Every structure is written in structure tokens, then in C-alpha cells.
Amino acid sequence: LNNFGIDIWSNNNFIIEEGELKLNYKNKPSLISLVNSIRKKDYKGPLLFRFPHLIEKQIDRLYDTYTKAIKEYSYKGSFNAVFPLKVNQYPTFVKPLIKAGEKHKYGLEAGSKAELFIAMTYNKNAPITVNGFKDKEMIHLGFIAKKMGHNITLIIEGLNELETIIDVTKETKLQPPNIGVRVRLFNSGSGAWAKSGGIDSKFGLSSTEILEAYDQLEKNDLCEYLTMIHFHIGSSMNSIKPLKNALKESGHIYAELKNLGATNLSAINIGGGLAVEYSQFNRTINYSLHEFASDVIFTLKNIAKQKGVEEPNIFTESGRFISASSAVLIAPVLELFSAEYEAAHLRLKKKNPPLIEELNELYKDMKKKNALEYMHDSIDHLDSLLKLFDLGYIDLEDRSNAEILANLIIKKAISFLEVDDYEELKRIDNKIQEKYLLNFSIFQSLPDFWGIKQEFPIMPITHLDKKPTRSASIWDITCDSDGEIEFDPNKPLYLHDVNLDEEEYFIGFFQVGAYQDVLGMKHNLFSHPTEVNVLFNENDEVELEHIIESQKIIDILEDIDYDTDEIKAILNEKLDKDIYNILEKYLYDNSYLKTTWS
Ligand code: PLP
């Protein structure tokens, strides 16, 4: 049976039992039970489940692994980590994250003024680092955060930022926060997001600029505030080699600065980069967390020894690793496109074109032993019949009969092949794909699929005790042909042949907790899905924290600056009161498909 690669990507977070996908935690609720309890309350669109215990699991794994490696190598520096808010700023994610990280003093990284406000407000006794380009106001905010008592480090991306820090120190007489220097490394990363590192990167200071920065700090009596060297070679590194090179480069820069007299320089911040597995077909990451942590400690220890300086404290800013697994999107299947091809819709005539007669015979006479042959014949016949229609030799009824019969034959053949000729089924996938229409927006919920064809694990959450037999392409409900996950014969997705009139079918998209929430866009005005945090009470039972419904249509319109009173007034004027009242109810629904009205 197909397990959809959960042994590759799920890190034991999910298990398949009794045909259902279950959370491998506490009383092991099935995902379908969570879906049903929310849909009962009339939320019918896509659902985003957040699992705070999975955030905690990743934070604990990170700290435990580094703590072990530090012990193993008798390393003198400490381990510290911050969560880069750019990866997920949603309060429903950030608040549980802060709670889960408290015991480790897990901090936050901000890359903009808005993110810095979040960090200043919610961070508790843990470090804050600030990256990204900064104006005077943002630097001033850093000073204010320091005055509030935060342990904050402003990491400068260029010399102008250091000049502004010096100006703000003079103008405000406030004590400056710690200062970090982002270095522009010669060594860049690997993987889809490698551009943030390397000599051509838009971020960081060159060696000449670092020396210049140090001179400036000395001249202005601010050397004591220089505490951190920072680099980030790119998100989701699938190979560890570039990290090792970057560690050597930054480790030597750290040691050189220390030897120049930067006595309070005590930390190297290695940015993010820890990858997560998105593939359900084969492993794509060539290292383990343990190997990653050991390499960091071992390399920095050696450099410190070689240059006779103290071993630096380590900071990491991995966000994808912490957050990706914590959210799962579940979308209902609205339609299987072949479902319209039912025998009841056939309009066979007394006398049909010969190829139609033949299709009909194939359908009636098909047995297990000839299933494959008949299916191939039917696909050929359908091709010929469609050509005959284009040439004007058969009519619309004939064409409809041809489409229905060919699809019925394919379905019947698959039901025979299901048992033991799966390989053959695979071979002919391309010709017999089923299109699954799902109630969600790829642009809103999987923007990285749309933008950079990032793979996400996809699987049904029920029917897992049955062999999926339909090679599937997934369509969303936007009016855009890019809203499709095409069938890829090299990474084939098989789903079940279900009769949606009799049963519901839901598809889960996994590892969507990193970047997808905030990068999602309102194409066609589909907004963020309805979401809920899944918690557990003291009896280990599920407790769904309050549900945040997908935005109402009226709010979506207001967000893009429509005057919603004007909209209501115009519609009201043009309609009878009764009809207007119904319309107003629709205006206060969310925009995903619903149809509970029969
Ligand atoms: N730190 C910085 C400076 C970044 O630019 C990023 C993202 O690119 C991260 C941390 C997060 O890295 P990751 O996505 O690998 O967790």
C-alpha cells in the first residue's frame, strides 16, 4: 500500500492506522476527526491546522542536539537561537512559539520595523537580533528596545547603518544596543534559496568594510558594543558543504577581530539554513541535525584554538526547521472531473457510428484478462472520434457518447488492474489522469509551489487502507490555469477513485508552516483559510483553540480599499428588500465554496 512517503517527510509526526492519517501524539486523533469537528460548525472551505506541540518538538530537538554536541566536544561557548519572524509572523503561530521556547530562552529575529514591534512586545527574557536594511527610525527602535531591557543586537548590513547608530547614540544619549556585523562571505549556499549568501549577495560587509567598521567603532568609543559576527548562506541548504566553508570564513573573521582588540566580541550567528524534507519520493537532504551541529561546534572550536581566542557563543536563526511541520492544510475535494461520465448519461442511438458501437462492445465485454488491451483500444478510438467530430462527421451526441464510454472503460480497466497490474497502470498514467478539483487556492495556501515549484507532501487523510488508483492532477478554485498541480510521472501522485455523492474526500498538504502563511496572496480574492490551533488537555484529549474563520467577503473588499458602505448602498438601491437581505448574508460569508443550501 502507498504510504505517501510519510516515512521520508513526516519525522514520525503522523501515522497511518485503520485507513486514516493520525497525529502521532497524545490520544492520536485522526485528522479526519479534527476536520469533521470543524466542518460541523459550518466552516466548509480549506482548513489550516496548527500543531503547537510540533513547534515545541522542533525547538527541543534543536537545543538538545546542540547541547549534546557542546558536551561531546567540551565546547566552552553557549548555544542560543532566535526565530526569524519573516518565516511566520502570525500571532496564532508566534504566541505558542514563544511559550514553547521560554525554557530555553529562545528569542526572535526581526527583519523589518513591523517585525521588530512584534519582538519588542512579546519577547520575554530572550535575545532579539535585527537583520535587514535599517533606517534611522528602525535603529532608534533598537535603542528603545534596549532601554526596555531587551537583550538586542542590531546587525549592520552596511557601513551607513553603523554611521546611523553612531548618530543616534550622540543624539539620544541612550545606551546603544549590542552591534553585530553581517559579513559578506565568499562562500555561498546551495539549494533554491542560496542567493542570500556569497560575494554577490545584496547583504553584508566586505572585509575592507569590516575593517572600516572596526575603525569607526574605535574612533567613536563604541568597540565594547561589538558582540556578534553574522552570516546567512541561504534558506534550506540541502548540502552541508557550503556551511562548513562559511563557518571557516566567518570563524577566521571573528578571530581576527578579536585579535585586533574587539574584546566583547563573543558570538557567531550562523543564520538559518537547516532544511526540512519536502519530498515524498526520496530523501533530498544530505545531513542530519546532529551532523550539522557537530560541524558547527567542531569547526569553530578548531579555529578558536588555531588563533588562540575564546570559543564563540553560537547563535542560529533557523526558522523553516522550527515551523514547517507545525501546519497542515486540508482541502475538501469538490469534484472528480470524470464523475460526469456516467453510464446513465449515455444517449446511444438506434444506429451509432461504428467506432461508438465498438467502444460499447469493449465496455460490455471487458474482462480482467483483456482489460489493458481494451483500455488501449478505447483511448485510440476516442482520439479518432474526436477527430471525426472536428471534421464534421459525427454529431455532439456521438461525441458525448464517445467521451462517456472511453472514461467508463478506463475506470473499469483500472478496477481490474488495481489488484495486480499496478506497474502497467503506472506506465499509462499520462493518458488516464483524473482531475481533482479542491476547495482551496494554490496562490493563497501554497505560494511557493506557484512561485518556485516547491514540492510539498500531499496525501489523502482517509481511504489509506485502499490502493489509490487514479493518477491525479490537483486543481484549485481560482480562475487561473496556474492554480494546478500537474501530474508528474517522475513524482506520481495517486489518489482514490471516490464517489463524492456518497462520501467526502480530503487532501492534506504538509510542511506548510514556513513562509506560506504570509507569502500567500489573495488572487481572485480568496483569503487565508480558516485556521485553528490543535491543543491537548490534561487527559491528552484534543482541544481546538478558537477558530479563526477565513476573512469575510466584505472585509476582503475593504482591505483593498473599497468603500463597503457604498457597495451596500448601491446594491440596496437596486434590489428589493428581501433579496437584498439575502445578498447581505452572502457578503458576510467567506469567499471559499460552501453550498450548504439545498
Ligand atoms: N536569518 C536570515 C538573515 C535570513 O535571511 C533567513 C531566511 O532566509 C533566515 C534566518 C531563516 O532561514 P531558514 O529559512 O533556513 O530557516
XYZ file of C-alpha atoms and ligand atoms in Angstrom:
614
model
C 0.000 0.000 0.000
C 1.088 3.544 -0.735
C 2.096 5.420 2.419
C 2.684 8.662 0.508
C 6.251 8.853 1.805
C 5.364 9.634 5.428
C 8.455 7.708 6.476
C 10.507 10.229 4.453
C 8.980 13.602 5.326
C 6.849 13.269 8.442
C 9.523 12.730 11.083
C 7.104 10.402 12.875
C 4.613 13.220 13.406
C 1.871 11.303 11.607
C 0.944 7.638 11.358
C -1.473 5.632 9.265
C -3.878 3.470 11.277
C -7.158 1.879 10.245
C -7.001 3.642 6.909
C -6.775 7.093 8.465
C -3.948 9.525 8.878
C -3.469 10.216 12.570
C -1.455 12.630 14.611
C 1.234 10.610 16.377
C 0.740 12.412 19.681
C -1.255 12.024 22.910
C -4.540 10.245 22.121
C -3.600 10.117 18.434
C -6.618 11.865 16.890
C -7.217 11.225 13.226
C -7.035 14.274 11.005
C -10.479 13.463 9.664
C -11.914 13.705 13.206
C -10.421 17.204 13.514
C -11.803 18.167 10.118
C -15.256 16.851 10.961
C -15.461 18.661 14.263
C -14.782 21.963 12.495
C -16.970 21.348 9.478
C -19.841 20.576 11.839
C -19.699 24.247 12.765
C -20.326 25.165 9.124
C -16.759 26.039 8.077
C -16.660 24.394 4.689
C -13.581 25.723 2.889
C -9.923 24.787 3.327
C -8.715 24.374 6.907
C -5.297 25.189 8.277
C -4.406 23.206 11.373
C -1.556 24.410 13.540
C 0.057 21.976 15.951
C 1.949 23.862 18.686
C 3.373 20.591 20.050
C 5.288 20.228 16.788
C 6.801 23.696 17.221
C 7.928 22.665 20.693
C 9.286 19.373 19.391
C 11.497 21.169 16.872
C 12.729 23.769 19.377
C 13.608 20.997 21.837
C 15.354 18.975 19.131
C 17.449 21.978 18.153
C 18.554 22.797 21.711
C 19.052 19.175 22.746
C 21.195 18.379 19.724
C 23.459 21.402 20.183
C 23.677 20.835 23.929
C 24.846 17.263 23.297
C 27.386 18.368 20.693
C 28.724 21.057 23.047
C 29.198 18.407 25.712
C 30.749 15.962 23.296
C 33.409 18.450 22.199
C 33.786 20.133 25.637
C 32.984 23.366 23.867
C 33.206 26.486 26.044
C 30.752 28.721 24.203
C 26.979 28.653 24.715
C 24.193 27.814 22.281
C 21.477 30.376 21.545
C 18.725 30.513 18.986
C 16.200 33.005 17.659
C 13.199 32.527 15.402
C 13.266 34.663 12.251
C 9.832 36.284 12.188
C 9.839 36.555 8.413
C 9.179 32.807 8.299
C 5.851 33.158 10.088
C 4.608 36.287 11.857
C 1.058 35.105 12.530
C 0.099 35.543 16.205
C -1.503 32.107 16.214
C 1.946 30.749 15.448
C 4.204 33.230 17.269
C 2.486 33.122 20.662
C 2.707 29.317 21.047
C 6.283 29.526 19.729
C 7.309 31.972 22.443
C 5.632 29.825 25.092
C 7.321 26.661 23.820
C 10.728 28.350 23.728
C 10.642 30.015 27.149
C 12.514 27.228 28.942
C 15.428 27.597 26.513
C 15.332 31.418 26.291
C 14.520 31.044 22.628
C 14.457 34.507 21.069
C 13.223 36.311 17.967
C 14.815 37.796 14.885
C 13.261 40.818 13.207
C 13.919 41.964 9.657
C 11.633 44.990 9.472
C 10.126 47.643 11.731
C 6.822 45.779 11.962
C 8.596 42.574 12.982
C 10.670 44.495 15.498
C 7.463 45.749 17.114
C 6.298 42.135 17.477
C 9.633 41.146 19.037
C 9.721 44.137 21.413
C 6.183 43.414 22.568
C 6.162 39.655 23.004
C 9.749 38.564 23.571
C 10.460 37.500 27.145
C 13.994 37.430 28.612
C 15.424 36.046 25.395
C 17.709 37.549 22.765
C 16.467 39.627 19.840
C 18.523 40.007 16.683
C 17.715 42.547 13.973
C 18.698 41.994 10.352
C 17.735 43.624 7.093
C 18.134 47.183 5.886
C 17.516 49.790 8.555
C 16.702 53.472 8.530
C 17.282 55.845 11.415
C 13.820 55.152 12.827
C 14.413 51.409 12.888
C 17.771 51.884 14.579
C 16.133 54.188 17.118
C 13.585 51.449 17.783
C 16.528 49.165 18.597
C 17.788 51.666 21.171
C 14.320 51.879 22.710
C 14.124 48.060 22.890
C 17.447 48.067 24.707
C 16.103 50.662 27.144
C 13.101 48.398 27.744
C 15.581 45.799 28.945
C 15.750 43.591 25.873
C 18.963 41.783 25.039
C 19.007 43.123 21.491
C 21.667 43.050 18.781
C 21.408 45.298 15.729
C 23.224 43.530 12.929
C 24.525 46.043 10.442
C 24.191 45.281 6.739
C 26.359 48.203 5.622
C 28.612 50.984 6.907
C 25.822 53.548 6.626
C 23.894 51.670 9.322
C 26.861 51.920 11.652
C 27.058 55.656 10.965
C 23.382 55.941 11.874
C 23.960 54.012 15.116
C 26.715 56.487 15.961
C 24.384 59.419 15.152
C 21.522 58.036 17.239
C 23.905 57.420 20.166
C 25.008 61.040 20.046
C 21.556 62.495 19.511
C 19.566 60.496 22.040
C 22.189 59.856 24.705
C 20.596 56.414 25.000
C 22.835 53.443 25.595
C 23.370 51.629 22.279
C 22.219 48.059 21.845
C 24.733 45.354 21.001
C 26.105 45.621 17.498
C 26.615 42.755 15.105
C 28.278 42.769 11.704
C 26.919 40.730 8.851
C 29.788 39.511 6.747
C 29.568 39.090 3.009
C 31.072 35.659 2.575
C 32.957 34.373 -0.382
C 31.223 31.026 0.090
C 27.555 30.862 -0.854
C 24.975 28.199 -0.070
C 23.196 25.617 -2.126
C 19.547 24.968 -2.856
C 16.670 27.076 -4.067
C 17.267 29.955 -1.678
C 21.057 30.250 -1.868
C 21.149 33.836 -3.095
C 21.279 35.410 0.372
C 24.907 34.405 0.781
C 28.044 34.710 -1.319
C 30.192 37.538 -2.621
C 27.362 38.818 -4.875
C 24.805 38.807 -2.102
C 22.909 42.013 -1.501
C 23.637 41.679 2.211
C 26.672 42.138 4.425
C 30.040 43.879 4.633
C 33.168 43.015 2.646
C 36.457 42.509 4.531
C 37.506 46.080 3.733
C 34.211 47.386 5.102
C 34.559 45.263 8.229
C 37.952 46.821 8.941
C 36.495 50.256 8.253
C 33.592 49.491 10.614
C 36.004 48.491 13.333
C 37.931 51.766 12.888
C 34.671 53.711 13.156
C 33.714 51.870 16.330
C 37.111 52.582 17.863
C 37.021 56.230 16.862
C 33.620 56.655 18.486
C 34.418 54.676 21.580
C 31.827 52.020 20.759
C 34.048 48.923 20.416
C 32.598 47.470 23.582
C 29.221 47.122 21.836
C 30.504 44.930 19.028
C 29.402 41.464 20.110
C 28.442 39.410 17.074
C 29.546 38.252 13.649
C 26.658 37.145 11.467
C 26.202 35.290 8.215
C 23.378 33.519 6.449
C 24.120 31.497 3.372
C 20.548 30.809 2.308
C 17.442 29.005 3.386
C 17.006 25.251 3.157
C 20.518 24.065 2.399
C 20.306 20.527 1.093
C 24.061 20.029 1.324
C 26.260 20.775 4.323
C 29.472 21.584 2.458
C 28.794 25.306 1.933
C 28.041 25.653 5.640
C 31.443 24.240 6.546
C 33.144 26.711 4.216
C 31.112 29.622 5.572
C 31.941 28.600 9.143
C 35.639 28.644 8.406
C 35.442 32.021 6.732
C 33.371 33.665 9.458
C 35.306 31.907 12.231
C 38.531 33.469 10.984
C 36.917 36.898 10.675
C 35.732 36.558 14.281
C 39.202 35.560 15.456
C 40.909 38.335 13.503
C 38.639 40.966 15.009
C 39.192 39.556 18.476
C 42.904 39.759 17.945
C 42.507 43.343 16.753
C 41.083 44.146 20.178
C 37.322 43.519 19.937
C 37.204 42.201 23.487
C 33.427 41.964 23.809
C 33.014 40.181 20.500
C 31.688 36.863 21.764
C 29.273 35.328 19.263
C 28.940 33.942 15.776
C 25.440 33.924 14.364
C 25.221 31.317 11.633
C 21.809 32.434 10.308
C 19.306 29.845 9.127
C 19.650 27.178 6.508
C 18.585 23.990 8.262
C 16.495 22.196 5.671
C 13.314 20.169 6.068
C 12.252 17.277 3.860
C 9.534 18.262 1.414
C 9.844 15.291 -0.889
C 7.624 12.248 -0.563
C 9.659 10.240 -3.040
C 13.265 10.308 -1.924
C 15.427 11.983 0.666
C 16.917 15.249 -0.586
C 18.922 16.407 2.441
C 22.415 15.031 2.811
C 22.973 15.665 6.532
C 21.331 15.136 9.900
C 20.748 17.765 12.577
C 23.400 16.051 14.676
C 25.939 16.283 11.857
C 25.040 19.935 11.287
C 25.505 20.845 14.968
C 28.711 18.816 15.299
C 30.200 20.507 12.250
C 29.437 23.946 13.648
C 30.993 23.190 17.023
C 33.980 21.274 15.676
C 34.884 23.921 13.090
C 34.548 26.876 15.430
C 36.474 25.080 18.174
C 39.367 24.392 15.825
C 39.586 27.962 14.573
C 39.467 29.368 18.104
C 42.297 27.031 19.082
C 44.332 27.839 15.990
C 44.038 31.596 16.543
C 44.230 31.494 20.339
C 40.878 33.166 21.003
C 37.955 32.120 23.193
C 35.383 29.820 21.660
C 32.443 31.897 20.433
C 28.871 31.580 21.628
C 26.736 30.244 18.827
C 23.502 31.787 17.580
C 21.247 30.234 14.970
C 18.284 31.718 13.135
C 16.727 28.655 11.532
C 13.020 29.207 11.048
C 11.975 26.747 8.381
C 13.234 23.863 10.524
C 11.234 25.099 13.517
C 7.970 25.929 11.782
C 7.420 23.954 8.568
C 5.983 20.812 10.141
C 3.683 22.688 12.521
C 0.943 23.477 9.999
C -1.143 21.243 7.757
C -3.621 22.438 5.169
C -6.607 20.231 4.490
C -8.797 20.887 1.495
C -12.041 19.138 0.543
C -12.313 17.594 -2.908
C -15.273 19.202 -4.656
C -15.285 17.212 -7.829
C -13.580 14.488 -9.829
C -13.789 15.633 -13.407
C -14.546 12.162 -14.755
C -17.566 11.877 -12.453
C -19.720 13.463 -15.131
C -19.053 10.446 -17.358
C -21.769 8.168 -16.011
C -23.448 5.374 -17.927
C -26.802 6.989 -17.155
C -25.821 9.952 -19.323
C -25.288 7.854 -22.474
C -27.557 8.838 -25.384
C -26.944 5.866 -27.654
C -28.954 5.929 -30.850
C -30.546 3.079 -32.750
C -27.696 3.386 -35.211
C -24.375 4.701 -33.945
C -21.112 5.369 -35.800
C -19.108 2.096 -35.984
C -16.390 3.271 -33.576
C -19.008 4.095 -30.951
C -20.536 0.642 -31.386
C -17.099 -0.794 -30.915
C -16.491 1.228 -27.760
C -19.773 -0.031 -26.414
C -18.738 -3.618 -27.121
C -15.370 -3.082 -25.447
C -17.112 -1.733 -22.367
C -19.553 -4.634 -22.154
C -17.086 -7.412 -22.960
C -14.148 -6.273 -20.857
C -12.697 -8.995 -18.623
C -9.650 -8.950 -16.391
C -7.518 -10.689 -18.981
C -8.293 -8.228 -21.778
C -8.688 -5.080 -19.637
C -5.435 -3.484 -20.648
C -5.818 -4.197 -24.332
C -9.372 -2.850 -24.349
C -8.317 0.251 -22.499
C -5.588 0.994 -25.048
C -8.107 0.455 -27.863
C -10.618 2.760 -26.243
C -8.063 5.570 -25.908
C -7.250 5.214 -29.644
C -10.921 5.151 -30.554
C -11.609 8.262 -28.524
C -8.781 10.078 -30.337
C -10.239 9.080 -33.705
C -13.786 10.026 -32.718
C -12.707 13.477 -31.530
C -11.017 13.998 -34.910
C -14.173 12.865 -36.700
C -16.160 15.418 -34.697
C -13.754 18.198 -35.725
C -14.210 17.177 -39.374
C -17.970 17.252 -39.013
C -18.599 13.509 -39.455
C -20.184 12.818 -36.070
C -22.551 14.964 -34.002
C -22.439 16.266 -30.438
C -24.411 13.311 -29.058
C -21.906 10.898 -30.645
C -19.038 12.851 -29.179
C -20.618 12.808 -25.726
C -21.184 9.039 -26.014
C -17.547 8.579 -27.047
C -16.238 10.523 -24.036
C -18.509 8.696 -21.603
C -17.699 5.233 -22.965
C -13.946 5.819 -23.053
C -13.998 7.021 -19.451
C -16.159 4.132 -18.312
C -13.758 1.715 -19.980
C -10.741 3.331 -18.295
C -12.435 3.126 -14.900
C -13.464 -0.470 -15.415
C -9.951 -1.395 -16.573
C -8.391 0.294 -13.555
C -10.682 -1.646 -11.232
C -9.414 -4.884 -12.796
C -5.785 -3.793 -12.840
C -5.940 -2.471 -9.288
C -5.306 -5.907 -7.932
C -2.057 -6.923 -9.542
C -1.038 -4.885 -12.564
C -0.092 -1.692 -10.810
C 3.107 -1.345 -12.800
C 1.197 -1.320 -16.038
C -1.134 1.264 -14.612
C 1.853 3.437 -13.867
C 3.090 3.105 -17.423
C -0.077 4.523 -18.892
C -0.686 7.198 -16.248
C -0.354 10.127 -18.548
C -3.282 9.073 -20.661
C -5.742 8.382 -17.891
C -5.296 11.122 -15.357
C -8.088 12.209 -13.111
C -8.504 15.885 -12.250
C -9.379 16.582 -8.614
C -10.966 19.967 -8.006
C -10.177 21.147 -4.464
C -11.773 23.908 -2.442
C -8.637 25.990 -1.882
C -6.308 28.423 -3.608
C -2.770 27.440 -4.510
C -1.855 31.131 -4.689
C -3.066 31.695 -1.141
C -2.007 28.473 0.555
C 0.988 27.112 -1.399
C 2.569 30.263 -2.838
C 5.985 28.601 -3.059
C 4.510 25.957 -5.331
C 3.165 28.662 -7.597
C 6.322 30.793 -7.442
C 9.191 28.329 -7.484
C 7.530 24.929 -7.945
C 8.436 23.952 -4.383
C 7.181 20.424 -3.734
C 5.006 19.782 -0.678
C 3.979 16.350 0.619
C 0.389 15.697 -0.493
C -1.836 12.836 0.622
C -5.446 11.945 1.367
C -6.269 11.743 5.058
C -8.660 8.773 4.717
C -9.000 5.687 2.481
C -5.423 4.770 3.352
C -6.278 1.084 3.607
C -7.140 1.079 -0.091
C -4.840 1.289 -3.036
C -5.084 4.695 -4.735
C -5.514 4.018 -8.428
C -6.056 7.348 -10.142
C -3.070 9.298 -11.362
C -4.072 12.725 -10.143
C -3.679 16.333 -11.019
C -4.955 18.850 -8.497
C -6.904 21.936 -9.467
C -7.772 24.795 -7.182
C -10.847 27.010 -7.464
C -9.107 30.127 -8.771
C -9.870 31.110 -12.344
C -6.233 30.706 -13.266
C -4.591 27.845 -15.084
C -1.553 28.236 -12.801
C -3.790 27.030 -9.981
C -2.925 23.447 -10.822
C -0.520 20.848 -9.505
C 0.009 18.801 -12.629
C 0.546 15.079 -12.599
C 4.273 14.417 -12.797
C 5.167 10.892 -13.968
C 8.530 11.218 -12.186
C 6.822 12.060 -8.897
C 3.444 10.469 -9.427
C 0.567 11.311 -7.124
C -2.136 8.636 -6.949
C -5.459 9.333 -5.305
C -8.571 7.258 -4.761
C -11.486 6.902 -7.067
C -14.296 8.152 -4.862
C -17.941 8.837 -5.436
C -18.390 12.240 -3.855
C -22.160 11.843 -3.825
C -21.649 9.090 -1.285
C -18.590 10.125 0.682
C -16.301 13.055 1.317
C -12.619 13.038 0.441
C -9.995 15.392 1.863
C -6.452 16.039 0.742
C -3.727 17.168 3.166
C -0.780 19.395 2.260
C 2.066 19.106 4.716
C 5.109 21.154 5.805
C 3.247 24.398 5.112
C 4.131 26.186 8.386
C 7.127 28.070 6.982
C 6.739 31.142 4.755
C 3.424 30.052 3.168
C 1.087 31.969 5.520
C 2.422 35.391 4.834
C 3.592 34.946 1.246
C 0.100 33.728 0.293
C -1.749 36.135 -1.944
C -5.384 36.960 -2.457
C -5.578 36.099 -6.122
C -9.278 36.109 -7.122
C -9.825 37.460 -3.606
C -9.514 34.112 -1.870
C -8.094 34.913 1.547
C -6.272 32.986 4.256
C -8.053 29.693 5.059
C -9.996 29.120 8.255
C -7.446 28.151 10.882
C -7.299 26.573 14.285
C -4.651 25.618 16.849
C -4.885 21.998 17.995
C -4.091 21.698 21.683
C -4.398 18.840 24.183
C -5.885 18.929 27.675
C -4.586 17.148 30.777
C -6.418 13.969 29.725
C -4.476 14.016 26.469
C -7.622 14.833 24.506
C -7.845 17.346 21.701
C -8.964 20.862 22.450
C -9.431 23.097 19.448
C -8.455 26.621 20.318
C -10.802 29.253 18.973
C -11.355 29.019 15.258
C -10.351 31.968 13.091
C -12.613 31.954 10.100
C -11.349 32.863 6.670
C -11.969 36.561 6.023
C -15.488 37.626 5.124
C -16.038 38.948 1.623
C -16.932 42.381 2.968
C -13.612 42.591 4.852
C -11.628 41.420 1.844
C -13.203 44.206 -0.200
C -12.488 46.739 2.500
C -8.858 45.574 2.643
C -8.361 46.544 -0.975
C -9.909 49.923 -0.233
C -13.468 49.557 -1.428
C -15.966 51.683 0.429
C -18.147 48.847 1.680
C -20.950 51.220 2.738
C -21.053 52.423 -0.836
C -21.211 48.826 -2.117
C -24.094 48.083 0.234
C -25.918 51.306 -0.637
C -25.697 50.703 -4.407
C -26.879 47.102 -4.138
C -29.613 48.017 -1.683
C -30.981 50.666 -4.001
C -31.175 48.249 -6.911
C -32.822 45.328 -5.144
C -35.987 44.504 -3.256
C -35.526 44.405 0.494
C -35.957 40.616 0.718
C -33.374 39.864 -1.920
C -31.006 42.473 -0.553
C -31.152 40.812 2.869
C -30.049 37.511 1.337
C -27.306 39.271 -0.565
C -26.035 40.915 2.582
C -25.764 37.500 4.231
C -23.569 36.357 1.340
C -21.437 39.452 1.736
C -20.657 38.337 5.272
C -19.650 34.802 4.217
C -16.043 33.958 3.413
C -15.199 33.524 -0.241
C -14.485 29.782 -0.419
C -17.122 27.471 -1.847
C -19.725 26.328 0.588
C -23.072 25.105 -0.778
C -24.934 24.006 2.297
C -28.152 25.300 0.743
C -30.279 22.659 -0.917
N 18.221 34.521 9.014
C 18.265 35.311 7.928
C 19.112 36.510 7.951
C 17.513 35.005 6.782
O 17.558 35.800 5.717
C 16.704 33.841 6.794
C 15.912 33.428 5.622
O 16.314 33.411 4.502
C 16.688 33.044 7.932
C 17.444 33.410 9.022
C 15.853 31.802 8.007
O 16.450 30.760 7.364
P 15.666 29.367 7.122
O 14.585 29.677 6.138
O 16.709 28.480 6.554
O 15.151 28.918 8.398
